[in-house]
Structure formats: C-alpha cells, structure tokens
Short mmCIF file of C-alpha atoms in Angstrom, two decimals:
data_model
loop_
_atom_site.label_atom_id
_atom_site.label_comp_id
_atom_site.label_asym_id
_atom_site.label_seq_id
_atom_site.Cartn_x
_atom_site.Cartn_y
_atom_site.Cartn_z
CA UNK A 1 -9.40 23.98 30.95
CA UNK A 2 -10.70 26.16 27.67
CA UNK A 3 -11.53 29.22 29.65
CA UNK A 4 -8.04 29.21 31.04
CA UNK A 5 -6.64 28.93 27.58
CA UNK A 6 -8.69 31.62 26.20
CA UNK A 7 -8.25 33.90 29.24
CA UNK A 8 -4.39 33.64 28.87
CA UNK A 9 -4.70 34.55 25.06
CA UNK A 10 -6.81 37.45 25.94
CA UNK A 11 -4.33 38.66 29.30
CA UNK A 12 -0.84 37.22 28.37
CA UNK A 13 0.49 40.36 26.82
CA UNK A 14 0.11 43.61 28.38
CA UNK A 15 0.29 45.19 24.96
CA UNK A 16 -3.08 43.80 23.77
CA UNK A 17 -5.24 40.60 23.76
CA UNK A 18 -4.80 37.83 21.25
CA UNK A 19 -8.38 36.23 19.98
CA UNK A 20 -8.72 32.71 18.69
CA UNK A 21 -11.99 33.67 16.77
CA UNK A 22 -13.14 30.03 16.09
CA UNK A 23 -13.98 28.32 19.26
CA UNK A 24 -16.23 25.45 18.70
CA UNK A 25 -16.15 21.60 19.78
CA UNK A 26 -14.31 20.61 16.60
CA UNK A 27 -11.20 22.74 17.76
CA UNK A 28 -11.42 21.04 21.23
CA UNK A 29 -9.51 17.72 21.81
CA UNK A 30 -8.97 15.51 25.15
CA UNK A 31 -5.79 14.19 26.24
CA UNK A 32 -5.51 10.64 27.63
CA UNK A 33 -6.48 12.11 31.02
CA UNK A 34 -9.65 13.85 29.45
CA UNK A 35 -7.97 17.22 29.84
CA UNK A 36 -9.36 19.45 27.21
CA UNK A 37 -6.92 21.05 24.75
CA UNK A 38 -7.73 24.11 22.34
CA UNK A 39 -6.37 23.75 18.76
CA UNK A 40 -6.50 25.28 15.37
CA UNK A 41 -5.45 28.70 15.86
CA UNK A 42 -5.56 29.62 12.26
CA UNK A 43 -7.83 32.54 12.47
CA UNK A 44 -6.21 33.79 15.75
CA UNK A 45 -5.19 37.62 15.59
CA UNK A 46 -2.92 39.49 17.98
CA UNK A 47 -4.50 43.12 18.72
CA UNK A 48 -1.96 45.74 20.32
CA UNK A 49 -3.41 48.44 22.66
CA UNK A 50 -4.60 51.85 21.37
CA UNK A 51 -1.26 53.62 21.79
CA UNK A 52 -1.16 53.16 17.67
CA UNK A 53 -4.06 55.06 16.14
CA UNK A 54 -4.05 52.27 13.63
CA UNK A 55 -5.48 49.70 15.98
CA UNK A 56 -8.11 49.43 18.33
CA UNK A 57 -9.62 46.96 20.89
CA UNK A 58 -11.91 45.55 18.39
CA UNK A 59 -11.08 43.83 15.24
CA UNK A 60 -12.66 44.74 11.91
CA UNK A 61 -13.12 42.31 9.01
CA UNK A 62 -11.39 44.14 5.92
CA UNK A 63 -10.54 41.07 4.02
CA UNK A 64 -13.54 41.31 1.65
CA UNK A 65 -14.75 37.82 2.47
CA UNK A 66 -17.16 38.65 5.19
CA UNK A 67 -16.62 37.47 8.91
CA UNK A 68 -14.25 35.13 9.64
CA UNK A 69 -15.23 32.12 11.66
CA UNK A 70 -17.77 29.07 11.75
CA UNK A 71 -21.46 29.76 11.03
CA UNK A 72 -23.41 29.02 14.42
CA UNK A 73 -20.72 29.97 16.49
CA UNK A 74 -20.26 33.63 15.67
CA UNK A 75 -22.05 36.58 17.57
CA UNK A 76 -24.86 38.32 15.75
CA UNK A 77 -23.30 41.59 16.80
CA UNK A 78 -19.90 40.60 15.07
CA UNK A 79 -21.74 39.60 12.03
CA UNK A 80 -23.80 42.88 11.76
CA UNK A 81 -20.79 45.26 12.59
CA UNK A 82 -17.98 43.14 11.54
CA UNK A 83 -16.06 44.09 14.56
CA UNK A 84 -14.81 41.24 16.76
CA UNK A 85 -13.95 41.72 20.49
CA UNK A 86 -13.83 39.90 23.72
CA UNK A 87 -17.62 39.55 23.94
CA UNK A 88 -17.41 37.85 20.65
CA UNK A 89 -15.27 35.15 21.91
CA UNK A 90 -17.66 34.65 25.09
CA UNK A 91 -20.60 34.03 22.84
CA UNK A 92 -18.68 31.30 20.93
CA UNK A 93 -17.71 29.54 24.34
CA UNK A 94 -21.59 30.02 25.26
CA UNK A 95 -22.67 28.02 22.19
CA UNK A 96 -20.00 25.32 22.77
CA UNK A 97 -21.18 24.99 26.38
CA UNK A 98 -24.84 24.91 25.44
CA UNK A 99 -23.88 21.88 22.93
CA UNK A 100 -22.06 20.21 25.61
CA UNK A 101 -25.13 20.02 27.85
CA UNK A 102 -27.62 19.13 24.93
CA UNK A 103 -25.17 16.57 23.56
CA UNK A 104 -25.90 17.69 19.94
CA UNK A 105 -24.07 20.04 17.36
CA UNK A 106 -26.03 22.58 15.44
CA UNK A 107 -29.33 20.68 16.29
CA UNK A 108 -32.95 22.25 16.58
CA UNK A 109 -32.63 21.98 20.40
CA UNK A 110 -29.55 24.11 20.28
CA UNK A 111 -31.14 26.52 17.86
CA UNK A 112 -34.48 26.90 20.12
CA UNK A 113 -32.40 27.53 23.18
CA UNK A 114 -30.21 30.34 21.45
CA UNK A 115 -33.50 32.24 20.78
CA UNK A 116 -34.31 32.11 24.54
CA UNK A 117 -30.79 32.14 26.45
CA UNK A 118 -32.55 33.15 29.68
CA UNK A 119 -34.33 29.89 29.82
CA UNK A 120 -31.04 27.66 29.63
CA UNK A 121 -30.33 28.02 33.31
CA UNK A 122 -33.86 26.61 34.24
CA UNK A 123 -34.41 24.02 31.45
CA UNK A 124 -32.11 21.09 30.42
CA UNK A 125 -32.67 18.82 27.57
CA UNK A 126 -31.83 15.32 28.80
CA UNK A 127 -31.39 13.52 25.29
CA UNK A 128 -31.98 10.03 26.63
CA UNK A 129 -28.92 10.19 29.27
CA UNK A 130 -29.40 8.43 32.87
CA UNK A 131 -30.45 10.21 35.85
CA UNK A 132 -27.53 12.51 37.42
CA UNK A 133 -26.49 12.20 41.02
CA UNK A 134 -26.66 15.35 43.01
CA UNK A 135 -23.07 16.40 42.34
CA UNK A 136 -23.72 16.07 38.43
CA UNK A 137 -26.97 18.11 38.84
CA UNK A 138 -24.58 20.86 40.32
CA UNK A 139 -22.20 20.67 37.63
CA UNK A 140 -24.87 20.76 35.08
CA UNK A 141 -26.59 23.59 36.80
CA UNK A 142 -23.36 25.45 36.93
CA UNK A 143 -22.57 25.14 33.13
CA UNK A 144 -26.16 25.98 32.31
CA UNK A 145 -25.57 29.24 34.21
CA UNK A 146 -22.56 30.06 32.14
CA UNK A 147 -24.01 29.30 28.88
CA UNK A 148 -27.10 31.62 29.70
CA UNK A 149 -24.71 34.44 30.61
CA UNK A 150 -22.48 34.19 27.73
CA UNK A 151 -25.38 33.80 25.25
CA UNK A 152 -27.23 36.78 26.46
CA UNK A 153 -27.45 40.14 24.67
CA UNK A 154 -24.38 42.24 24.30
CA UNK A 155 -25.44 44.56 27.09
CA UNK A 156 -26.28 41.77 29.57
CA UNK A 157 -23.33 39.32 28.29
CA UNK A 158 -20.34 38.39 30.55
CA UNK A 159 -17.79 41.06 29.90
CA UNK A 160 -14.81 38.98 29.64
CA UNK A 161 -13.09 35.61 29.92
CA UNK A 162 -11.81 35.97 33.39
CA UNK A 163 -15.57 36.03 34.59
CA UNK A 164 -16.11 32.70 32.53
CA UNK A 165 -13.02 31.07 34.07
CA UNK A 166 -13.72 32.00 37.50
CA UNK A 167 -17.13 30.27 37.20
CA UNK A 168 -15.72 27.32 35.43
CA UNK A 169 -13.08 27.09 38.29
CA UNK A 170 -15.85 26.78 40.85
CA UNK A 171 -17.52 24.14 38.94
CA UNK A 172 -14.19 22.33 38.51
CA UNK A 173 -13.77 22.00 42.25
CA UNK A 174 -16.94 19.67 42.30
CA UNK A 175 -15.28 17.15 40.29
CA UNK A 176 -11.57 17.07 42.03
CA UNK A 177 -12.22 13.93 43.90
CA UNK A 178 -13.37 12.16 40.84
CA UNK A 179 -10.46 13.36 38.65
CA UNK A 180 -8.07 12.44 41.49
CA UNK A 181 -9.43 8.92 41.60
CA UNK A 182 -9.31 8.63 37.84
CA UNK A 183 -5.69 9.87 37.68
CA UNK A 184 -4.79 7.19 40.45
CA UNK A 185 -6.48 4.66 38.45
CA UNK A 186 -4.28 5.51 35.32
CA UNK A 187 -1.31 5.60 37.14
CA UNK A 188 -1.86 1.92 38.56
CA UNK A 189 -2.68 0.87 34.85
CA UNK A 190 0.50 2.47 33.65
CA UNK A 191 2.69 1.01 36.48
CA UNK A 192 0.93 -2.30 35.82
CA UNK A 193 2.03 -2.01 32.18
CA UNK A 194 5.66 -1.32 32.96
CA UNK A 195 5.72 -4.39 35.27
CA UNK A 196 4.37 -6.60 32.68
CA UNK A 197 7.11 -5.44 30.34
CA UNK A 198 9.83 -5.77 32.70
CA UNK A 199 8.54 -9.25 33.39
CA UNK A 200 8.71 -10.14 29.69
CA UNK A 201 12.13 -8.38 29.27
CA UNK A 202 13.47 -10.67 32.17
CA UNK A 203 12.08 -13.69 30.76
CA UNK A 204 13.57 -12.97 27.32
CA UNK A 205 16.97 -12.37 29.08
CA UNK A 206 16.72 -15.74 31.05
CA UNK A 207 15.75 -17.47 27.89
CA UNK A 208 18.95 -16.00 26.15
CA UNK A 209 20.98 -17.02 29.06
CA UNK A 210 19.73 -20.77 29.00
CA UNK A 211 20.42 -20.81 25.29
CA UNK A 212 23.80 -19.54 25.60
CA UNK A 213 24.55 -22.02 28.20
CA UNK A 214 23.30 -24.71 25.98
CA UNK A 215 25.27 -23.65 23.10
CA UNK A 216 28.67 -23.61 25.25
CA UNK A 217 27.80 -27.19 26.65
CA UNK A 218 27.12 -28.92 23.27
CA UNK A 219 28.72 -32.20 22.50
CA UNK A 220 30.15 -32.60 18.99
CA UNK A 221 28.66 -35.52 17.08
CA UNK A 222 32.12 -36.36 15.35
CA UNK A 223 34.66 -36.36 17.94
CA UNK A 224 32.11 -36.76 20.97
CA UNK A 225 33.77 -34.16 23.08
CA UNK A 226 32.18 -30.85 24.65
CA UNK A 227 33.03 -27.73 22.52
CA UNK A 228 32.41 -24.16 23.09
CA UNK A 229 31.97 -23.40 19.51
CA UNK A 230 29.69 -25.82 17.45
CA UNK A 231 27.59 -25.75 14.50
CA UNK A 232 24.14 -27.16 14.53
CA UNK A 233 21.72 -28.22 11.86
CA UNK A 234 18.08 -27.68 12.27
CA UNK A 235 17.58 -30.83 13.88
CA UNK A 236 20.08 -30.17 16.56
CA UNK A 237 23.05 -32.14 15.55
CA UNK A 238 26.27 -30.35 16.52
CA UNK A 239 29.57 -30.27 15.00
CA UNK A 240 32.51 -28.64 16.52
CA UNK A 241 34.53 -26.07 14.36
CA UNK A 242 37.63 -28.16 13.56
CA UNK A 243 35.56 -31.35 12.27
CA UNK A 244 33.41 -28.98 10.19
CA UNK A 245 36.44 -27.34 8.40
CA UNK A 246 37.61 -30.66 7.44
CA UNK A 247 34.39 -31.97 6.57
CA UNK A 248 33.80 -28.99 4.23
CA UNK A 249 37.13 -29.29 2.53
CA UNK A 250 36.92 -32.99 2.16
CA UNK A 251 33.49 -32.71 0.58
CA UNK A 252 34.40 -30.03 -1.98
CA UNK A 253 37.63 -32.25 -3.07
CA UNK A 254 35.23 -35.21 -3.60
CA UNK A 255 32.56 -33.06 -5.40
CA UNK A 256 34.85 -32.10 -8.31
CA UNK A 257 35.71 -35.62 -9.19
CA UNK A 258 32.39 -37.58 -8.50
CA UNK A 259 29.62 -36.92 -11.19
CA UNK A 260 27.11 -38.62 -8.83
CA UNK A 261 27.70 -36.70 -6.03
CA UNK A 262 28.12 -33.43 -7.93
CA UNK A 263 24.42 -34.29 -9.17
CA UNK A 264 23.06 -34.79 -5.76
CA UNK A 265 24.89 -31.57 -4.77
CA UNK A 266 23.04 -29.67 -7.42
CA UNK A 267 19.81 -31.09 -6.55
CA UNK A 268 20.47 -29.86 -3.05
CA UNK A 269 20.47 -26.34 -4.39
CA UNK A 270 24.52 -26.11 -3.32
CA UNK A 271 23.58 -26.45 0.24
CA UNK A 272 25.79 -28.67 2.80
CA UNK A 273 23.90 -31.57 4.22
CA UNK A 274 24.15 -32.78 7.84
CA UNK A 275 27.20 -34.95 8.65
CA UNK A 276 25.06 -37.44 10.09
CA UNK A 277 23.81 -39.86 7.42
CA UNK A 278 20.15 -40.37 8.69
CA UNK A 279 19.69 -36.65 8.80
CA UNK A 280 18.57 -34.86 5.72
CA UNK A 281 18.42 -31.46 6.92
CA UNK A 282 21.13 -28.68 5.78
CA UNK A 283 23.39 -26.20 7.62
CA UNK A 284 22.54 -22.53 7.29
CA UNK A 285 24.90 -20.03 5.35
CA UNK A 286 24.94 -18.08 8.42
CA UNK A 287 26.26 -20.72 10.76
CA UNK A 288 28.80 -21.79 8.20
CA UNK A 289 30.14 -18.13 7.74
CA UNK A 290 30.41 -17.94 11.61
CA UNK A 291 32.49 -21.08 11.98
CA UNK A 292 34.63 -21.61 8.57
CA UNK A 293 37.53 -19.64 7.91
CA UNK A 294 37.23 -17.11 5.04
CA UNK A 295 39.25 -19.10 2.36
CA UNK A 296 37.03 -22.26 3.13
CA UNK A 297 33.82 -20.44 3.16
CA UNK A 298 34.58 -18.51 -0.24
CA UNK A 299 35.33 -22.03 -1.89
CA UNK A 300 31.91 -23.17 -0.33
CA UNK A 301 30.02 -20.38 -1.81
CA UNK A 302 31.80 -20.38 -5.05
CA UNK A 303 30.61 -24.24 -5.41
CA UNK A 304 27.09 -23.22 -4.28
CA UNK A 305 27.09 -20.27 -6.89
CA UNK A 306 28.07 -22.60 -9.84
CA UNK A 307 25.24 -24.98 -8.71
CA UNK A 308 22.73 -22.06 -8.77
CA UNK A 309 23.97 -21.17 -11.93
CA UNK A 310 23.80 -24.75 -13.48
CA UNK A 311 20.24 -24.82 -12.22
CA UNK A 312 19.41 -21.86 -13.80
CA UNK A 313 20.94 -22.88 -17.16
CA UNK A 314 18.94 -26.28 -16.91
CA UNK A 315 15.69 -24.35 -16.36
CA UNK A 316 16.12 -22.07 -19.06
CA UNK A 317 17.31 -24.78 -21.51
CA UNK A 318 14.25 -26.62 -20.69
CA UNK A 319 12.03 -23.71 -21.40
CA UNK A 320 14.00 -23.17 -24.61
CA UNK A 321 13.53 -26.68 -25.86
CA UNK A 322 9.73 -26.54 -25.00
CA UNK A 323 9.66 -23.25 -27.04
CA UNK A 324 11.18 -24.86 -29.97
CA UNK A 325 9.11 -28.05 -29.82
CA UNK A 326 6.14 -25.51 -29.58
CA UNK A 327 7.02 -23.65 -32.60
CA UNK A 328 7.76 -26.69 -34.51
CA UNK A 329 4.46 -28.25 -33.81
CA UNK A 330 2.74 -24.93 -34.79
CA UNK A 331 4.89 -25.01 -38.04
CA UNK A 332 3.88 -28.51 -38.83
CA UNK A 333 0.01 -27.63 -37.99
CA UNK A 334 0.18 -24.62 -40.02
CA UNK A 335 1.75 -26.52 -43.17
CA UNK A 336 -0.91 -29.17 -42.61
CA UNK A 337 -3.50 -26.63 -42.74
CA UNK A 338 -2.01 -25.01 -45.71
CA UNK A 339 -1.81 -28.18 -47.75
CA UNK A 340 -5.49 -29.02 -46.87
CA UNK A 341 -6.50 -25.70 -47.88
CA UNK A 342 -4.72 -26.05 -51.14
CA UNK A 343 -6.28 -29.38 -51.95
CA UNK A 344 -9.74 -27.88 -51.18
CA UNK A 345 -9.10 -25.03 -53.59
CA UNK A 346 -7.65 -27.21 -56.15
CA UNK A 347 -11.08 -29.65 -55.88
CA UNK A 348 -12.94 -26.53 -56.18
CA UNK A 349 -11.22 -25.33 -59.18
CA UNK A 350 -11.46 -28.49 -61.08
CA UNK A 351 -15.06 -28.74 -60.18
CA UNK A 352 -15.88 -25.38 -61.21
CA UNK A 353 -13.56 -25.06 -64.34
CA UNK A 354 -13.41 -28.53 -65.97
CA UNK A 355 -11.69 -27.14 -68.97
CA UNK A 356 -8.76 -25.09 -67.44
CA UNK A 357 -5.41 -25.14 -68.79
CA UNK A 358 -1.92 -25.19 -67.64
CA UNK A 359 1.33 -23.68 -68.98
CA UNK A 360 3.40 -26.10 -71.04
CA UNK A 361 6.54 -24.22 -70.06
CA UNK A 362 6.35 -23.95 -66.43
CA UNK A 363 3.40 -26.08 -65.33
CA UNK A 364 1.52 -23.25 -63.90
CA UNK A 365 -2.28 -23.67 -63.64
CA UNK A 366 -5.02 -23.32 -63.78
CA UNK A 367 -4.88 -20.79 -66.85
CA UNK A 368 -8.64 -19.75 -67.37
CA UNK A 369 -9.31 -18.56 -71.03
CA UNK A 370 -13.02 -18.83 -70.46
CA UNK A 371 -13.55 -21.19 -73.50
CA UNK A 372 -12.11 -18.85 -76.07
CA UNK A 373 -10.15 -20.57 -78.75
CA UNK A 374 -8.91 -17.41 -80.44
CA UNK A 375 -6.35 -16.02 -77.89
CA UNK A 376 -4.73 -13.29 -80.41
CA UNK A 377 -7.73 -10.92 -80.88
CA UNK A 378 -7.84 -9.60 -77.41
CA UNK A 379 -4.40 -10.08 -76.01
CA UNK A 380 -2.96 -6.88 -74.80
CA UNK A 381 -6.29 -5.03 -75.47
CA UNK A 382 -6.45 -1.87 -73.47
CA UNK A 383 -9.51 -1.64 -71.10
CA UNK A 384 -10.67 0.91 -68.79
CA UNK A 385 -8.20 2.98 -67.46
CA UNK A 386 -4.60 1.26 -67.46
CA UNK A 387 -6.08 -2.25 -67.49
CA UNK A 388 -5.14 -4.49 -70.26
CA UNK A 389 -6.30 -8.12 -71.24
CA UNK A 390 -3.47 -10.73 -71.08
CA UNK A 391 -3.99 -14.15 -72.33
CA UNK A 392 -0.28 -15.17 -71.54
CA UNK A 393 0.93 -17.28 -68.53
CA UNK A 394 1.15 -15.09 -65.45
CA UNK A 395 4.10 -16.99 -64.23
CA UNK A 396 6.56 -17.07 -66.86
CA UNK A 397 4.84 -14.90 -69.73
CA UNK A 398 4.64 -17.97 -72.04
CA UNK A 399 1.83 -17.22 -74.90
CA UNK A 400 0.06 -19.54 -77.51
CA UNK A 401 -2.21 -17.93 -80.06
CA UNK A 402 -4.71 -21.12 -80.07
CA UNK A 403 -6.24 -23.01 -77.20
CA UNK A 404 -4.55 -26.07 -78.33
CA UNK A 405 -1.19 -24.94 -77.50
CA UNK A 406 -1.83 -25.05 -73.92
CA UNK A 407 -1.89 -28.24 -71.82
CA UNK A 408 -4.87 -29.52 -69.85
CA UNK A 409 -4.83 -28.58 -66.17
CA UNK A 410 -3.66 -31.77 -63.99
CA UNK A 411 -5.33 -30.22 -60.87
CA UNK A 412 -1.99 -29.41 -58.88
CA UNK A 413 -1.63 -25.76 -57.51
CA UNK A 414 2.01 -24.99 -57.72
CA UNK A 415 3.69 -22.29 -55.80
#
C-alpha cells in the first residue's frame, strides 16, 4: 500500500514528480481493515520537469537549515550532496521495511544491518517472535529482498518506486486469501452488530407501544372510568383531566383561607400531593402542565412560587437571627473580657502605686505624681524637644499646687 502511494506521488503528474521526503514508521497508520495509509506530507515538494531551466529532476536543500527529513531515514548521498531524488525516497522505504522485519525502530540491530545491506536477504533477526509458516517465510524473504535492494549503494539501488511496487504486489498475492478471510470476518461482525442494534431498537419501540396502550387504558381513581388522558403520580395512581382540574381549583381556593393547610403546603415545597389520602407522593409539574388549562396552571405555579419565596425568606430570616445572636454573644464576651482586663489593671495599679491620686473635679485616676509634694516647680517645664512636664489632670486640666489638693484614688478606672 505504501509503495503504491509513493509511486502515485512520483508518477501522477506528467510534468514532474512529487516527493514525500519523510517516509518512516511514524508517518504510516493502519485502518480498521489493517490497510496502511501514508500521512504527514508537510515536507512534500512538487518538482516540475526540466523545461524550465530553474528546475531540475533533483531537489536541492537551499533553506539554510540543512537536509530536511528525519535522521536515520535519510540517504547518505542526500546528506552529502543535499540533492533529493527518487532513489533518496527508495532508501527511506528500505529503512522502514528493515525496521518492520526486525521489529525495532532505530535499534542497534537495524544500525548493524544498515552497514551491510547485502546480508539482509540472507539473515533475519527474529526478536523472540514465534516460528513462521512456509507462507510467512516467503513473505519475510520477499520483504528482506526489497529492503536489501533499497539500502544498497546509489549505483546498485532500485532506481524507482515502480520496481519496489511490483515486488511488493508480488508479495501481496501470497496473503490475498488471508486478507479475504479477515475481510469476511469483519463483515460478519459488522452485520452482527447491526442486527443487535435493530433488535434493541425493535424492543424499545415495542416497550413504548405497550406503555402507550397502558396510558390509554388507565382508569381514573376518582370517577372510576377508563379515560384516555390521565395524570399519574409516581405510585401509579391515575386521575382523569377533568377531575384533576376540579381538584386543583378547589385546593387553591382552600389553601388561601386555611392557615394549617397553607403551612402544610409550604412544607411540601408548593407541590401538589396525590388525591388518594394514603399516598404521600407528588405530581410532577410536567404532568400538570400537560393536563391543566393554562389559566389553572398559571395559578398553581404562582402559589408554588409564593411558597418557595416564603421558604427562602424563612431560611434567610433564620440565618439573620442566628447571626444577630452570634454578634450579641461576641459583644457580651468582649465586654466581659474588657471588664476583667480593667479590673486586673486597676488591681495592678493599686498594688504598684498605693499613693496614687485622682482628680477632685472629674474623678479621673490614677494620677501619678511620684511622691512629689511641690507640684508648681516643674509644672509646664520644657524638656528635650517639644516635651513639657504637666502635673495637671489629663482628663479635664485641673491643677492643684500641693499634693493635698488631690483626692486619694479609689481604685476605679473610668473611661
């Protein structure tokens, strides 16, 4: 298959060949029927004939980036002269065929055989695969012969892809019977899959037909008459369309004036419960929309929306109350901690400064005069920078010249 593709590229246009220039196992894929396909033509180049003097039958690499292709699959003559021709493509096919025989890519075994292409046709590396039948030995021998001729020196190499294709087609005739059997096997599998799909489709259609018949033959549990159009709860209790309309209209009228019924309706999420008292299942909105007139269904959905809005408001209000309670608790705990801290501070100051005073005017305290009885001498005295000594009350500015003019601190810290 690959030799046919390359031969088509080389011969499809009378004005000149088109070279792939990157033949390697990575650019060969297999279809579901194990048919090889050549991909990745990013380096392909069309080469017109020699009627234009600017072109020739060989392609010279002038990009400045060296030879274009994958190392290991490029002909040494192409690497040396930087001129790509049909024999360069034949060499890449030979390397790919050799790797197919060896079962390895770019391995030391492949490198060793590339040094002695003449030995490929007489030696085969088995790499642990099972012993081949006579038919397989003939196939391997043919592939080894192609690889040996493709990897020979430029002078002895197969001249074009047409010769490679003819030898490959001769090998392909050996496996025609096997390919035909495999094709039949795939066709049988495909037909079996189609039969299973048709059977599953037929069973689904039969189940739908039976469900339709059961829906048509359902009996209303209110009027006890067979009705073609019934609404069923998940438990299977059916109600005809006329009885359901009357039931919904009567229920909506009652739920407005009955607080207990309204509360239970809100607990049910605004859904309509089955008409049978023992049943606790609810009708789906899609069933009600299909059976009820538009004006009745609009009223039902409006009542349901109000129920949902009430539930949302209830949940948000509960969250708000819980948040308020948490904030109040945090405030009380903060006040308690602040009071405890003030009490501890006052107790520490009473112990540390037993002679502390307090302002007789605003009761601010403690005021610490450090045991000095003459408060006038250093009052408003300037010290370093802009700092000044002040023996007045820091709260209201009261000043007494003598220590006796101040009251003894009562041990209370006031804000």
